Amino acid sequence: VRMIHTTLHKAMKQAVRWSLIPRNVTESVTPPREQSLEMRPLDEGQVKSLLRVARGERFEALYVLAVTTGMRSGELLGLRWEDVDLEAGTLQVRRTIFNGRVEAPKTAKGRRSIKLSQVSVAALRQHPKVSEWVFCNGASRPVSVHNLHNRSWKPLLKRAGLPDIRFHDLRHTCATLLLTKGVHPKIVQEMLGHSSISITLDTYSHVLPNLQGEAVKAMESIFE
């Protein structure tokens, strides 16, 4: 509704400028407020439990990548083997899959290179190559995000005894763990593909006060 209102407002604003209509009626409408969903990242112990239960699963490598890179579900499902360089330990985010459509990342920052951890490289080496797509279905096509959520993700959470969180919360988990470990927000922004660092700082502002305590300790150590 908000997107439709914004589009109509811009169109009618231009129409007023061209004297096609007397006034912009969308200015008399109050669009609904944006309601952000609650962020529920996993802690270190929960992440270890999740990956321990996922060991040997069909999508083990996908869950490892989600936790260690913060990639979106559409970016993970859009991975092709040509995007992955296991020798260099990197992958390229070049496309995303949404509602069955293969699309380019929305922003220039979304198209990015990500350095892989050793655990990610190991998981990808063990993952079978049966198609050009890293994560594919029986027909060698990209996996549907709905099937991933319903047939793999939700049952995995239940077996691991973890809260019923969204798959997208693994992205928040990655960012939160990195920030609490002292990784610079700029690096986190680049990994996640945020268009600006302000988005990263605003989204994870709840983590930053804890980092200030570490900064104070670092400063105090200088004068010891």
PDB file of C-alpha atoms in Angstrom:
ATOM      1  CA  VAL A   1       0.000   0.000   0.000  1.00  0.00           C
ATOM      2  CA  ARG A   2       2.842   2.352   0.860  1.00  0.00           C
ATOM      3  CA  MET A   3       4.599   1.650  -2.450  1.00  0.00           C
ATOM      4  CA  ILE A   4       1.398   2.233  -4.426  1.00  0.00           C
ATOM      5  CA  HIS A   5       0.755   5.477  -2.574  1.00  0.00           C
ATOM      6  CA  THR A   6       4.313   6.682  -3.239  1.00  0.00           C
ATOM      7  CA  THR A   7       4.033   5.884  -6.942  1.00  0.00           C
ATOM      8  CA  LEU A   8       0.662   7.604  -7.326  1.00  0.00           C
ATOM      9  CA  HIS A   9       1.868  10.621  -5.356  1.00  0.00           C
ATOM     10  CA  LYS A  10       4.852  11.125  -7.660  1.00  0.00           C
ATOM     11  CA  ALA A  11       2.723  10.675 -10.789  1.00  0.00           C
ATOM     12  CA  MET A  12       0.052  13.124  -9.659  1.00  0.00           C
ATOM     13  CA  LYS A  13       2.633  15.631  -8.453  1.00  0.00           C
ATOM     14  CA  GLN A  14       4.019  15.729 -11.970  1.00  0.00           C
ATOM     15  CA  ALA A  15       0.492  15.986 -13.395  1.00  0.00           C
ATOM     16  CA  VAL A  16      -0.127  19.085 -11.230  1.00  0.00           C
ATOM     17  CA  ARG A  17       3.088  20.628 -12.559  1.00  0.00           C
ATOM     18  CA  TRP A  18       1.848  20.036 -16.108  1.00  0.00           C
ATOM     19  CA  SER A  19      -1.586  21.508 -15.181  1.00  0.00           C
ATOM     20  CA  LEU A  20      -3.316  18.263 -16.104  1.00  0.00           C
ATOM     21  CA  ILE A  21      -5.117  18.085 -12.733  1.00  0.00           C
ATOM     22  CA  PRO A  22      -5.918  20.846 -10.216  1.00  0.00           C
ATOM     23  CA  ARG A  23      -4.469  19.149  -7.125  1.00  0.00           C
ATOM     24  CA  ASN A  24      -2.718  16.042  -5.868  1.00  0.00           C
ATOM     25  CA  VAL A  25      -5.417  14.085  -4.050  1.00  0.00           C
ATOM     26  CA  THR A  26      -2.881  11.626  -2.602  1.00  0.00           C
ATOM     27  CA  GLU A  27      -1.728  14.393  -0.251  1.00  0.00           C
ATOM     28  CA  SER A  28      -5.069  14.027   1.544  1.00  0.00           C
ATOM     29  CA  VAL A  29      -4.351  10.384   2.309  1.00  0.00           C
ATOM     30  CA  THR A  30      -2.259   9.114   5.221  1.00  0.00           C
ATOM     31  CA  PRO A  31      -0.548   5.881   4.191  1.00  0.00           C
ATOM     32  CA  PRO A  32      -0.130   3.133   6.806  1.00  0.00           C
ATOM     33  CA  ARG A  33       3.020   3.179   8.877  1.00  0.00           C
ATOM     34  CA  GLU A  34       5.706   0.719   8.009  1.00  0.00           C
ATOM     35  CA  GLN A  35       5.834  -2.062  10.578  1.00  0.00           C
ATOM     36  CA  SER A  36       9.188  -3.791  10.808  1.00  0.00           C
ATOM     37  CA  LEU A  37       9.180  -7.447  11.792  1.00  0.00           C
ATOM     38  CA  GLU A  38      10.903  -8.370  15.024  1.00  0.00           C
ATOM     39  CA  MET A  39      14.521  -9.380  14.534  1.00  0.00           C
ATOM     40  CA  ARG A  40      15.325 -12.698  16.223  1.00  0.00           C
ATOM     41  CA  PRO A  41      18.985 -13.623  15.637  1.00  0.00           C
ATOM     42  CA  LEU A  42      20.455 -16.799  17.060  1.00  0.00           C
ATOM     43  CA  ASP A  43      23.294 -16.694  19.557  1.00  0.00           C
ATOM     44  CA  GLU A  44      26.545 -18.636  19.204  1.00  0.00           C
ATOM     45  CA  GLY A  45      25.268 -21.683  21.042  1.00  0.00           C
ATOM     46  CA  GLN A  46      22.087 -21.823  18.977  1.00  0.00           C
ATOM     47  CA  VAL A  47      24.046 -21.483  15.734  1.00  0.00           C
ATOM     48  CA  LYS A  48      26.224 -24.434  16.709  1.00  0.00           C
ATOM     49  CA  SER A  49      23.116 -26.484  17.554  1.00  0.00           C
ATOM     50  CA  LEU A  50      21.521 -25.591  14.222  1.00  0.00           C
ATOM     51  CA  LEU A  51      24.531 -26.565  12.154  1.00  0.00           C
ATOM     52  CA  ARG A  52      25.119 -29.709  14.209  1.00  0.00           C
ATOM     53  CA  VAL A  53      21.578 -30.929  13.450  1.00  0.00           C
ATOM     54  CA  ALA A  54      21.932 -29.853   9.795  1.00  0.00           C
ATOM     55  CA  ARG A  55      25.087 -31.951   9.357  1.00  0.00           C
ATOM     56  CA  GLY A  56      24.570 -34.402   6.515  1.00  0.00           C
ATOM     57  CA  GLU A  57      21.349 -32.681   5.439  1.00  0.00           C
ATOM     58  CA  ARG A  58      20.679 -31.946   1.773  1.00  0.00           C
ATOM     59  CA  PHE A  59      20.956 -28.204   2.412  1.00  0.00           C
ATOM     60  CA  GLU A  60      23.713 -28.225   5.019  1.00  0.00           C
ATOM     61  CA  ALA A  61      25.950 -26.040   2.836  1.00  0.00           C
ATOM     62  CA  LEU A  62      23.118 -23.551   2.328  1.00  0.00           C
ATOM     63  CA  TYR A  63      22.643 -23.104   6.074  1.00  0.00           C
ATOM     64  CA  VAL A  64      26.382 -22.764   6.622  1.00  0.00           C
ATOM     65  CA  LEU A  65      26.552 -20.057   3.956  1.00  0.00           C
ATOM     66  CA  ALA A  66      23.496 -18.264   5.365  1.00  0.00           C
ATOM     67  CA  VAL A  67      25.084 -18.040   8.819  1.00  0.00           C
ATOM     68  CA  THR A  68      28.629 -17.203   7.719  1.00  0.00           C
ATOM     69  CA  THR A  69      27.927 -14.801   4.816  1.00  0.00           C
ATOM     70  CA  GLY A  70      24.567 -13.215   5.659  1.00  0.00           C
ATOM     71  CA  MET A  71      23.304 -13.798   2.112  1.00  0.00           C
ATOM     72  CA  ARG A  72      19.580 -13.493   1.438  1.00  0.00           C
ATOM     73  CA  SER A  73      17.610 -16.644   0.611  1.00  0.00           C
ATOM     74  CA  GLY A  74      17.112 -15.484  -2.990  1.00  0.00           C
ATOM     75  CA  GLU A  75      20.855 -14.886  -3.384  1.00  0.00           C
ATOM     76  CA  LEU A  76      21.690 -18.327  -2.018  1.00  0.00           C
ATOM     77  CA  LEU A  77      19.181 -20.071  -4.260  1.00  0.00           C
ATOM     78  CA  GLY A  78      20.463 -18.056  -7.223  1.00  0.00           C
ATOM     79  CA  LEU A  79      24.032 -19.339  -6.849  1.00  0.00           C
ATOM     80  CA  ARG A  80      25.603 -21.197  -9.749  1.00  0.00           C
ATOM     81  CA  TRP A  81      28.802 -23.179  -9.499  1.00  0.00           C
ATOM     82  CA  GLU A  82      30.437 -20.713 -11.871  1.00  0.00           C
ATOM     83  CA  ASP A  83      29.997 -18.093  -9.135  1.00  0.00           C
ATOM     84  CA  VAL A  84      32.049 -20.108  -6.658  1.00  0.00           C
ATOM     85  CA  ASP A  85      35.851 -20.312  -6.519  1.00  0.00           C
ATOM     86  CA  LEU A  86      36.732 -22.832  -3.828  1.00  0.00           C
ATOM     87  CA  GLU A  87      40.468 -22.515  -4.430  1.00  0.00           C
ATOM     88  CA  ALA A  88      40.365 -18.773  -3.808  1.00  0.00           C
ATOM     89  CA  GLY A  89      37.698 -19.166  -1.132  1.00  0.00           C
ATOM     90  CA  THR A  90      35.314 -16.628  -2.675  1.00  0.00           C
ATOM     91  CA  LEU A  91      31.911 -16.435  -4.292  1.00  0.00           C
ATOM     92  CA  GLN A  92      30.197 -13.831  -6.441  1.00  0.00           C
ATOM     93  CA  VAL A  93      26.625 -12.665  -5.838  1.00  0.00           C
ATOM     94  CA  ARG A  94      25.363 -12.035  -9.364  1.00  0.00           C
ATOM     95  CA  ARG A  95      21.650 -12.831  -9.240  1.00  0.00           C
ATOM     96  CA  THR A  96      18.718 -13.471  -6.957  1.00  0.00           C
ATOM     97  CA  ILE A  97      15.600 -15.602  -7.309  1.00  0.00           C
ATOM     98  CA  PHE A  98      12.235 -14.198  -6.280  1.00  0.00           C
ATOM     99  CA  ASN A  99       8.910 -15.930  -6.942  1.00  0.00           C
ATOM    100  CA  GLY A 100      10.607 -18.171  -9.490  1.00  0.00           C
ATOM    101  CA  ARG A 101      12.127 -15.255 -11.428  1.00  0.00           C
ATOM    102  CA  VAL A 102      15.885 -14.911 -11.816  1.00  0.00           C
ATOM    103  CA  GLU A 103      16.840 -11.250 -11.436  1.00  0.00           C
ATOM    104  CA  ALA A 104      19.960  -9.133 -11.006  1.00  0.00           C
ATOM    105  CA  PRO A 105      20.608  -7.676  -7.536  1.00  0.00           C
ATOM    106  CA  LYS A 106      18.565  -4.540  -6.888  1.00  0.00           C
ATOM    107  CA  THR A 107      21.564  -2.312  -6.212  1.00  0.00           C
ATOM    108  CA  ALA A 108      25.204  -2.093  -7.267  1.00  0.00           C
ATOM    109  CA  LYS A 109      26.208  -3.029  -3.717  1.00  0.00           C
ATOM    110  CA  GLY A 110      24.066  -6.145  -3.973  1.00  0.00           C
ATOM    111  CA  ARG A 111      26.325  -7.442  -6.747  1.00  0.00           C
ATOM    112  CA  ARG A 112      29.365  -8.297  -4.658  1.00  0.00           C
ATOM    113  CA  SER A 113      32.228 -10.649  -3.887  1.00  0.00           C
ATOM    114  CA  ILE A 114      32.256 -12.471  -0.545  1.00  0.00           C
ATOM    115  CA  LYS A 115      35.270 -14.085   1.098  1.00  0.00           C
ATOM    116  CA  LEU A 116      34.354 -17.520   2.423  1.00  0.00           C
ATOM    117  CA  SER A 117      35.289 -18.997   5.778  1.00  0.00           C
ATOM    118  CA  GLN A 118      36.984 -22.382   5.912  1.00  0.00           C
ATOM    119  CA  VAL A 119      33.818 -23.996   7.225  1.00  0.00           C
ATOM    120  CA  SER A 120      31.900 -22.629   4.221  1.00  0.00           C
ATOM    121  CA  VAL A 121      34.498 -23.907   1.756  1.00  0.00           C
ATOM    122  CA  ALA A 122      34.445 -27.335   3.411  1.00  0.00           C
ATOM    123  CA  ALA A 123      30.647 -27.485   3.265  1.00  0.00           C
ATOM    124  CA  LEU A 124      30.612 -26.534  -0.424  1.00  0.00           C
ATOM    125  CA  ARG A 125      33.282 -29.120  -1.256  1.00  0.00           C
ATOM    126  CA  GLN A 126      31.073 -31.828   0.259  1.00  0.00           C
ATOM    127  CA  HIS A 127      27.950 -30.533  -1.490  1.00  0.00           C
ATOM    128  CA  PRO A 128      27.084 -32.626  -4.590  1.00  0.00           C
ATOM    129  CA  LYS A 129      27.370 -31.019  -8.039  1.00  0.00           C
ATOM    130  CA  VAL A 130      24.374 -32.286 -10.021  1.00  0.00           C
ATOM    131  CA  SER A 131      23.449 -29.112 -11.880  1.00  0.00           C
ATOM    132  CA  GLU A 132      24.750 -25.682 -12.843  1.00  0.00           C
ATOM    133  CA  TRP A 133      22.791 -24.438  -9.798  1.00  0.00           C
ATOM    134  CA  VAL A 134      24.460 -25.007  -6.429  1.00  0.00           C
ATOM    135  CA  PHE A 135      21.124 -25.668  -4.709  1.00  0.00           C
ATOM    136  CA  CYS A 136      18.722 -27.403  -7.066  1.00  0.00           C
ATOM    137  CA  ASN A 137      15.651 -29.627  -7.025  1.00  0.00           C
ATOM    138  CA  GLY A 138      15.153 -33.034  -8.636  1.00  0.00           C
ATOM    139  CA  ALA A 139      14.643 -31.396 -12.015  1.00  0.00           C
ATOM    140  CA  SER A 140      18.028 -29.629 -11.758  1.00  0.00           C
ATOM    141  CA  ARG A 141      16.287 -26.283 -11.377  1.00  0.00           C
ATOM    142  CA  PRO A 142      16.692 -23.757  -8.536  1.00  0.00           C
ATOM    143  CA  VAL A 143      14.925 -24.747  -5.330  1.00  0.00           C
ATOM    144  CA  SER A 144      11.704 -22.894  -4.517  1.00  0.00           C
ATOM    145  CA  VAL A 145      12.088 -20.700  -1.438  1.00  0.00           C
ATOM    146  CA  HIS A 146       8.661 -21.887  -0.246  1.00  0.00           C
ATOM    147  CA  ASN A 147       9.715 -25.535  -0.464  1.00  0.00           C
ATOM    148  CA  LEU A 148      12.959 -24.709   1.326  1.00  0.00           C
ATOM    149  CA  HIS A 149      11.098 -23.041   4.191  1.00  0.00           C
ATOM    150  CA  ASN A 150       8.331 -25.609   4.558  1.00  0.00           C
ATOM    151  CA  ARG A 151      10.171 -28.867   3.859  1.00  0.00           C
ATOM    152  CA  SER A 152      13.621 -28.163   5.264  1.00  0.00           C
ATOM    153  CA  TRP A 153      13.945 -24.984   7.341  1.00  0.00           C
ATOM    154  CA  LYS A 154      10.949 -25.335   9.657  1.00  0.00           C
ATOM    155  CA  PRO A 155      11.519 -29.068  10.345  1.00  0.00           C
ATOM    156  CA  LEU A 156      15.209 -28.327  11.002  1.00  0.00           C
ATOM    157  CA  LEU A 157      14.351 -25.719  13.642  1.00  0.00           C
ATOM    158  CA  LYS A 158      12.018 -28.165  15.329  1.00  0.00           C
ATOM    159  CA  ARG A 159      14.599 -30.954  15.426  1.00  0.00           C
ATOM    160  CA  ALA A 160      17.208 -28.554  16.815  1.00  0.00           C
ATOM    161  CA  GLY A 161      14.827 -27.333  19.519  1.00  0.00           C
ATOM    162  CA  LEU A 162      15.197 -23.730  18.372  1.00  0.00           C
ATOM    163  CA  PRO A 163      12.629 -20.890  18.256  1.00  0.00           C
ATOM    164  CA  ASP A 164      10.357 -20.706  15.210  1.00  0.00           C
ATOM    165  CA  ILE A 165      12.253 -17.901  13.482  1.00  0.00           C
ATOM    166  CA  ARG A 166      12.347 -16.780   9.850  1.00  0.00           C
ATOM    167  CA  PHE A 167      15.074 -17.948   7.493  1.00  0.00           C
ATOM    168  CA  HIS A 168      15.913 -14.248   7.047  1.00  0.00           C
ATOM    169  CA  ASP A 169      16.913 -14.148  10.714  1.00  0.00           C
ATOM    170  CA  LEU A 170      20.038 -16.100   9.763  1.00  0.00           C
ATOM    171  CA  ARG A 171      21.108 -12.944   7.905  1.00  0.00           C
ATOM    172  CA  HIS A 172      20.565 -10.955  11.092  1.00  0.00           C
ATOM    173  CA  THR A 173      22.416 -13.668  13.003  1.00  0.00           C
ATOM    174  CA  CYS A 174      25.467 -13.291  10.785  1.00  0.00           C
ATOM    175  CA  ALA A 175      25.536  -9.501  11.125  1.00  0.00           C
ATOM    176  CA  THR A 176      24.994  -9.572  14.888  1.00  0.00           C
ATOM    177  CA  LEU A 177      27.728 -12.145  15.493  1.00  0.00           C
ATOM    178  CA  LEU A 178      30.219 -10.220  13.344  1.00  0.00           C
ATOM    179  CA  LEU A 179      29.504  -6.882  15.027  1.00  0.00           C
ATOM    180  CA  THR A 180      29.727  -8.327  18.536  1.00  0.00           C
ATOM    181  CA  LYS A 181      33.090  -9.849  17.571  1.00  0.00           C
ATOM    182  CA  GLY A 182      34.381  -6.387  16.715  1.00  0.00           C
ATOM    183  CA  VAL A 183      34.173  -6.553  12.914  1.00  0.00           C
ATOM    184  CA  HIS A 184      33.919  -3.028  11.469  1.00  0.00           C
ATOM    185  CA  PRO A 185      30.360  -2.097  10.349  1.00  0.00           C
ATOM    186  CA  LYS A 186      31.733  -1.139   6.910  1.00  0.00           C
ATOM    187  CA  ILE A 187      32.891  -4.706   6.366  1.00  0.00           C
ATOM    188  CA  VAL A 188      29.516  -6.022   7.529  1.00  0.00           C
ATOM    189  CA  GLN A 189      27.780  -3.636   5.111  1.00  0.00           C
ATOM    190  CA  GLU A 190      29.843  -4.921   2.190  1.00  0.00           C
ATOM    191  CA  MET A 191      29.216  -8.560   3.106  1.00  0.00           C
ATOM    192  CA  LEU A 192      25.462  -8.074   3.422  1.00  0.00           C
ATOM    193  CA  GLY A 193      25.217  -5.931   0.309  1.00  0.00           C
ATOM    194  CA  HIS A 194      23.542  -2.952   1.984  1.00  0.00           C
ATOM    195  CA  SER A 195      23.457   0.077  -0.314  1.00  0.00           C
ATOM    196  CA  SER A 196      24.874   2.320   2.439  1.00  0.00           C
ATOM    197  CA  ILE A 197      26.497   1.916   5.839  1.00  0.00           C
ATOM    198  CA  SER A 198      23.650   3.929   7.399  1.00  0.00           C
ATOM    199  CA  ILE A 199      21.302   1.008   6.699  1.00  0.00           C
ATOM    200  CA  THR A 200      23.667  -1.349   8.522  1.00  0.00           C
ATOM    201  CA  LEU A 201      24.038   1.017  11.475  1.00  0.00           C
ATOM    202  CA  ASP A 202      20.304   1.693  11.720  1.00  0.00           C
ATOM    203  CA  THR A 203      19.363  -1.988  11.440  1.00  0.00           C
ATOM    204  CA  TYR A 204      21.846  -3.169  14.049  1.00  0.00           C
ATOM    205  CA  SER A 205      21.935  -0.137  16.333  1.00  0.00           C
ATOM    206  CA  HIS A 206      20.974  -2.415  19.238  1.00  0.00           C
ATOM    207  CA  VAL A 207      24.376  -4.095  18.955  1.00  0.00           C
ATOM    208  CA  LEU A 208      26.458  -0.898  18.880  1.00  0.00           C
ATOM    209  CA  PRO A 209      26.058   0.145  22.560  1.00  0.00           C
ATOM    210  CA  ASN A 210      27.754  -3.120  23.544  1.00  0.00           C
ATOM    211  CA  LEU A 211      30.626  -2.253  21.229  1.00  0.00           C
ATOM    212  CA  GLN A 212      31.120   1.071  22.996  1.00  0.00           C
ATOM    213  CA  GLY A 213      32.047  -0.815  26.143  1.00  0.00           C
ATOM    214  CA  GLU A 214      34.784  -2.611  24.213  1.00  0.00           C
ATOM    215  CA  ALA A 215      36.001   0.747  22.867  1.00  0.00           C
ATOM    216  CA  VAL A 216      36.302   2.102  26.419  1.00  0.00           C
ATOM    217  CA  LYS A 217      38.297  -0.949  27.490  1.00  0.00           C
ATOM    218  CA  ALA A 218      40.603  -0.493  24.494  1.00  0.00           C
ATOM    219  CA  MET A 219      41.201   3.161  25.383  1.00  0.00           C
ATOM    220  CA  GLU A 220      41.848   2.342  29.041  1.00  0.00           C
ATOM    221  CA  SER A 221      44.424  -0.276  28.065  1.00  0.00           C
ATOM    222  CA  ILE A 222      46.460   2.463  26.362  1.00  0.00           C
ATOM    223  CA  PHE A 223      47.020   4.246  29.684  1.00  0.00           C
ATOM    224  CA  GLU A 224      47.730   1.209  31.827  1.00  0.00           C
TER     225      GLU A 224
END
